[in-house]
Short mmCIF file of C-alpha atoms in Angstrom, two decimals:
data_model
loop_
_atom_site.label_atom_id
_atom_site.label_comp_id
_atom_site.label_asym_id
_atom_site.label_seq_id
_atom_site.Cartn_x
_atom_site.Cartn_y
_atom_site.Cartn_z
CA MET F 1 188.94 128.70 53.05
CA ALA F 2 186.01 126.26 52.48
CA ASN F 3 182.56 127.62 51.84
CA GLU F 4 180.54 125.90 54.71
CA ARG F 5 177.65 128.12 53.94
CA LEU F 6 177.21 126.77 50.37
CA ARG F 7 177.88 123.05 51.59
CA VAL F 8 175.10 123.39 54.24
CA ALA F 9 172.64 125.02 51.94
CA LEU F 10 173.26 122.14 49.49
CA LEU F 11 172.44 119.47 52.16
CA GLU F 12 169.57 121.52 53.48
CA HIS F 13 168.00 121.74 49.93
CA GLY F 14 168.81 118.13 49.42
CA THR F 15 170.89 118.90 46.31
CA THR F 16 174.08 117.03 45.06
CA VAL F 17 177.02 118.57 43.78
CA ASP F 18 176.37 116.91 40.37
CA ALA F 19 172.76 118.12 40.39
CA LEU F 20 173.81 121.76 41.09
CA ALA F 21 176.62 121.62 38.35
CA GLU F 22 173.98 120.47 35.92
CA ALA F 23 171.32 123.11 36.79
CA VAL F 24 173.94 125.95 36.47
CA GLN F 25 175.65 124.40 33.63
CA VAL F 26 179.01 124.14 35.11
CA ASP F 27 181.42 121.17 35.64
CA ALA F 28 181.05 119.37 38.87
CA LYS F 29 184.61 119.95 39.72
CA THR F 30 183.97 123.69 39.52
CA VAL F 31 181.22 123.29 42.16
CA GLU F 32 183.63 121.26 44.17
CA ARG F 33 186.17 124.14 44.16
CA TRP F 34 183.41 126.60 45.12
CA ILE F 35 182.85 124.51 48.16
CA THR F 36 186.12 123.14 49.24
CA GLN F 37 188.34 126.04 48.19
CA GLY F 38 186.01 128.99 48.73
CA ARG F 39 186.22 129.95 44.99
CA ILE F 40 183.71 132.74 43.94
CA PRO F 41 181.69 131.87 41.04
CA TYR F 42 180.77 134.33 38.10
CA ARG F 43 177.93 136.55 39.02
CA LYS F 44 175.50 134.83 36.63
CA HIS F 45 176.36 131.44 38.48
CA ARG F 46 175.99 133.05 41.98
CA PHE F 47 172.51 134.25 40.97
CA ALA F 48 171.48 130.87 39.64
CA VAL F 49 172.73 129.16 42.68
CA ALA F 50 171.22 131.34 45.12
CA LYS F 51 167.95 131.10 43.35
CA LEU F 52 167.98 127.42 43.14
CA LEU F 53 168.79 126.97 46.71
CA GLY F 54 166.55 129.73 47.94
CA VAL F 55 169.05 131.48 50.00
CA GLU F 56 170.65 135.09 49.67
CA GLU F 57 173.50 135.51 47.26
CA ALA F 58 175.09 137.75 49.82
CA TYR F 59 174.92 135.03 52.43
CA LEU F 60 176.69 132.40 50.37
CA TRP F 61 179.35 134.78 49.05
CA PRO F 62 179.23 137.97 51.40
CA ASP F 63 182.57 139.15 49.91
CA ALA F 64 181.54 139.02 46.34
CA LEU F 65 179.65 142.22 46.04
CA THR F 66 181.26 145.47 46.41
CA PRO F 67 179.27 148.08 48.59
CA ALA F 68 178.31 149.88 45.52
CA GLN F 69 176.92 146.58 43.83
CA ALA F 70 175.16 145.59 46.97
CA ALA F 71 173.46 149.01 47.24
CA ALA F 72 172.29 148.80 43.74
CA VAL F 73 170.88 145.36 44.19
CA SER F 74 168.95 146.38 47.33
CA GLU F 75 167.75 149.42 45.79
CA SER F 76 165.96 147.33 43.06
CA GLU F 77 163.94 145.70 45.81
CA ILE F 78 162.07 149.13 46.29
CA VAL F 79 159.03 149.02 44.14
CA THR F 80 157.61 152.60 45.40
CA VAL F 81 157.69 154.82 48.45
CA TYR F 82 154.57 156.59 49.61
CA PRO F 83 154.94 159.66 51.74
CA HIS F 84 152.31 158.69 54.17
CA ARG F 85 150.27 155.40 54.82
CA TRP F 86 147.00 157.20 53.92
CA ALA F 87 148.43 157.76 50.63
CA VAL F 88 148.71 153.95 49.92
CA PRO F 89 145.81 153.08 47.42
CA LYS F 90 143.17 151.22 49.47
CA ASP F 91 143.29 148.15 47.05
CA THR F 92 147.02 147.95 47.33
CA TRP F 93 146.64 146.32 50.62
CA GLY F 94 144.08 143.73 49.30
CA ARG F 95 146.53 142.92 46.25
CA LEU F 96 149.40 142.45 48.53
CA PHE F 97 147.66 139.80 50.75
CA SER F 98 145.71 138.30 47.84
CA ALA F 99 149.20 137.42 46.31
CA ALA F 100 150.22 135.32 49.12
CA ARG F 101 150.79 131.71 48.49
CA GLU F 102 152.80 130.63 51.41
CA GLU F 103 152.67 133.11 54.28
CA ILE F 104 151.16 136.50 55.39
CA ASP F 105 152.80 138.37 58.41
CA VAL F 106 151.70 141.29 60.07
CA LEU F 107 153.68 143.41 62.70
CA VAL F 108 152.07 146.24 64.27
CA TYR F 109 151.12 147.60 67.55
CA SER F 110 147.30 147.82 66.74
CA GLY F 111 147.08 147.96 62.89
CA ILE F 112 143.43 148.82 63.62
CA PHE F 113 142.77 149.82 60.00
CA ILE F 114 143.60 146.21 58.96
CA ALA F 115 141.36 144.63 61.65
CA GLN F 116 138.45 147.01 60.82
CA ASP F 117 138.58 145.95 57.11
CA THR F 118 136.21 143.05 57.01
CA GLY F 119 137.24 142.18 53.45
CA ILE F 120 140.89 141.83 54.53
CA VAL F 121 139.95 139.81 57.67
CA ARG F 122 137.82 137.57 55.45
CA LEU F 123 140.78 137.19 53.00
CA PHE F 124 143.17 136.02 55.93
CA ALA F 125 140.73 133.35 56.63
CA GLU F 126 140.42 132.27 53.17
CA LYS F 127 144.12 132.16 52.85
CA ALA F 128 144.60 130.22 55.88
CA ASP F 129 142.04 127.70 54.59
CA ALA F 130 144.05 127.22 51.47
CA GLY F 131 147.13 126.44 53.61
CA VAL F 132 148.66 129.83 53.85
CA LYS F 133 150.39 130.48 57.20
CA VAL F 134 148.96 133.68 58.83
CA ARG F 135 150.83 135.18 61.74
CA ILE F 136 149.76 138.46 63.33
CA LEU F 137 151.82 140.36 65.98
CA LEU F 138 149.93 142.81 67.99
CA GLY F 139 151.44 145.03 70.86
CA ASP F 140 150.68 143.95 74.32
CA PRO F 141 148.10 146.47 75.53
CA ASP F 142 149.41 146.16 79.13
CA CYS F 143 153.28 146.81 78.20
CA ALA F 144 155.19 149.93 78.83
CA GLU F 145 156.18 150.11 75.19
CA VAL F 146 152.57 150.36 74.09
CA ALA F 147 151.79 153.13 76.69
CA GLN F 148 154.77 155.12 75.55
CA ARG F 149 153.80 154.66 71.89
CA GLY F 150 150.38 155.93 72.85
CA ALA F 151 151.91 158.83 74.70
CA ASP F 152 154.30 159.61 71.61
CA GLU F 153 151.21 159.72 69.30
CA GLY F 154 149.26 161.93 71.79
CA VAL F 155 146.40 159.18 71.99
CA ASN F 156 147.71 157.96 75.46
CA ASP F 157 145.41 155.05 76.54
CA GLY F 158 143.94 155.02 73.05
CA MET F 159 146.75 152.81 71.61
CA ALA F 160 145.87 149.99 74.28
CA ALA F 161 142.13 150.40 73.62
CA GLN F 162 142.75 150.05 69.75
CA ILE F 163 144.68 146.70 70.48
CA ARG F 164 141.92 145.36 72.47
CA THR F 165 139.50 146.34 69.75
CA ALA F 166 141.81 144.61 67.07
CA LEU F 167 141.81 141.36 69.24
CA PHE F 168 138.14 141.52 69.48
CA LEU F 169 137.87 142.02 65.50
CA TYR F 170 140.19 139.13 65.01
CA ARG F 171 138.11 136.77 67.04
CA SER F 172 136.90 134.63 64.18
CA LEU F 173 140.54 134.17 63.10
CA ARG F 174 141.79 133.27 66.52
CA GLN F 175 139.97 129.95 66.47
CA ARG F 176 140.96 129.13 62.77
CA GLU F 177 143.74 126.69 62.05
CA GLY F 178 146.54 128.20 60.19
CA VAL F 179 146.18 131.65 61.89
CA GLU F 180 148.37 132.43 64.89
CA ILE F 181 148.22 135.59 66.89
CA ARG F 182 150.85 136.77 69.40
CA LEU F 183 151.32 139.84 71.63
CA HIS F 184 154.79 141.64 71.82
CA ASP F 185 156.34 144.14 74.06
CA THR F 186 159.03 145.52 71.59
CA ILE F 187 159.80 149.10 70.50
CA LEU F 188 158.72 149.16 67.04
CA TYR F 189 160.58 151.42 64.51
CA ASN F 190 158.39 150.30 61.86
CA SER F 191 155.13 148.23 61.25
CA ILE F 192 155.52 145.26 58.61
CA TYR F 193 152.89 143.72 56.33
CA ARG F 194 154.12 140.78 54.41
CA ALA F 195 152.87 138.62 51.74
CA ASP F 196 155.58 136.10 50.80
CA ASP F 197 158.35 138.08 48.97
CA GLN F 198 156.67 141.39 49.16
CA LEU F 199 156.32 143.78 51.95
CA LEU F 200 154.70 147.13 52.81
CA VAL F 201 156.78 148.76 55.51
CA ASN F 202 155.29 151.52 57.43
CA THR F 203 158.06 153.60 59.21
CA HIS F 204 157.26 154.97 62.64
CA VAL F 205 158.06 158.75 63.21
CA TYR F 206 158.28 160.32 66.64
CA GLY F 207 155.18 162.50 67.33
CA LYS F 208 153.44 161.19 64.22
CA ALA F 209 150.61 158.57 63.90
CA ALA F 210 151.62 155.65 61.76
CA TYR F 211 149.05 156.69 59.13
CA ASP F 212 150.93 159.89 58.64
CA ALA F 213 154.39 158.03 58.27
CA PRO F 214 155.91 156.92 55.05
CA VAL F 215 155.51 153.42 53.70
CA MET F 216 157.89 151.49 51.39
CA HIS F 217 156.72 148.82 49.00
CA LEU F 218 159.53 146.11 48.78
CA ARG F 219 159.80 143.04 46.61
CA LYS F 220 162.47 140.42 47.20
CA VAL F 221 165.15 140.39 44.71
CA THR F 222 168.10 137.70 44.87
CA GLY F 223 171.19 139.31 46.03
CA GLY F 224 169.27 142.16 47.86
CA ASP F 225 169.06 142.28 51.56
CA MET F 226 166.51 145.04 52.54
CA VAL F 227 163.60 142.51 52.58
CA SER F 228 165.65 140.04 54.48
CA THR F 229 166.49 142.61 57.07
CA TYR F 230 162.77 143.25 57.80
CA THR F 231 161.64 139.59 57.65
CA SER F 232 164.51 138.69 60.10
CA SER F 233 163.20 141.60 62.37
CA PHE F 234 159.71 139.96 62.14
CA GLU F 235 161.21 136.62 63.20
CA ALA F 236 162.92 138.11 66.18
CA VAL F 237 159.83 139.60 67.50
CA TRP F 238 157.79 136.68 66.81
CA ASN F 239 160.03 134.15 68.71
CA ARG F 240 159.76 136.37 71.90
CA ALA F 241 156.01 137.11 71.72
CA THR F 242 153.41 135.45 73.75
CA PRO F 243 150.55 133.48 71.95
CA VAL F 244 147.08 134.67 72.36
CA GLU F 245 144.79 132.02 73.53
CA SER F 246 141.76 131.33 71.17
#
């Protein structure tokens, strides 16, 4: 069966069969067999092709890795795990966002601790001015999901109030080119803080405030799919969210 995913990835990347063959040091006919016959390359070649085309190895060849291999690769994406958000060193947040060269994403209900950090807000502005795309997703303070989260955490209307405060604190960003803020009404199972291929994922635990829940520091590894799972989740929320007018 032909590998249409590989064919499309080549077209989208603007890479020819000959160029790919030269880059990964195989014969062009070998690449043709990967495409037309669905042959699965050796692992080193899969890795090289995925890296060159900027896609997941598991996406191009979903049957190539055994469950044990896939688990091992994904596990390598875990940099560290913190038992609570308050246990994350303060400078970790700054280092994460400072490393961004292409995009910064934030998915929260209020994320008030970020909005109240003038240094990080200033960093977002500087990054946007440098061409980094900054996207912030806050919970809609009037939606039922935010009200429920407030009740679950025992703060009730305090959650909506925090979101409105965050919107106020982001007022300078809301008029800045390169920054977009949207409101969502989804049930969040975790908050996501992204800088390119690195994420801090703050899990949500029923009856606990987000600052008391665990945080995973993840870094994208070719062939792993943990980071991709969370970034896909962000995109799904982003696409249905409502833009905040500046």
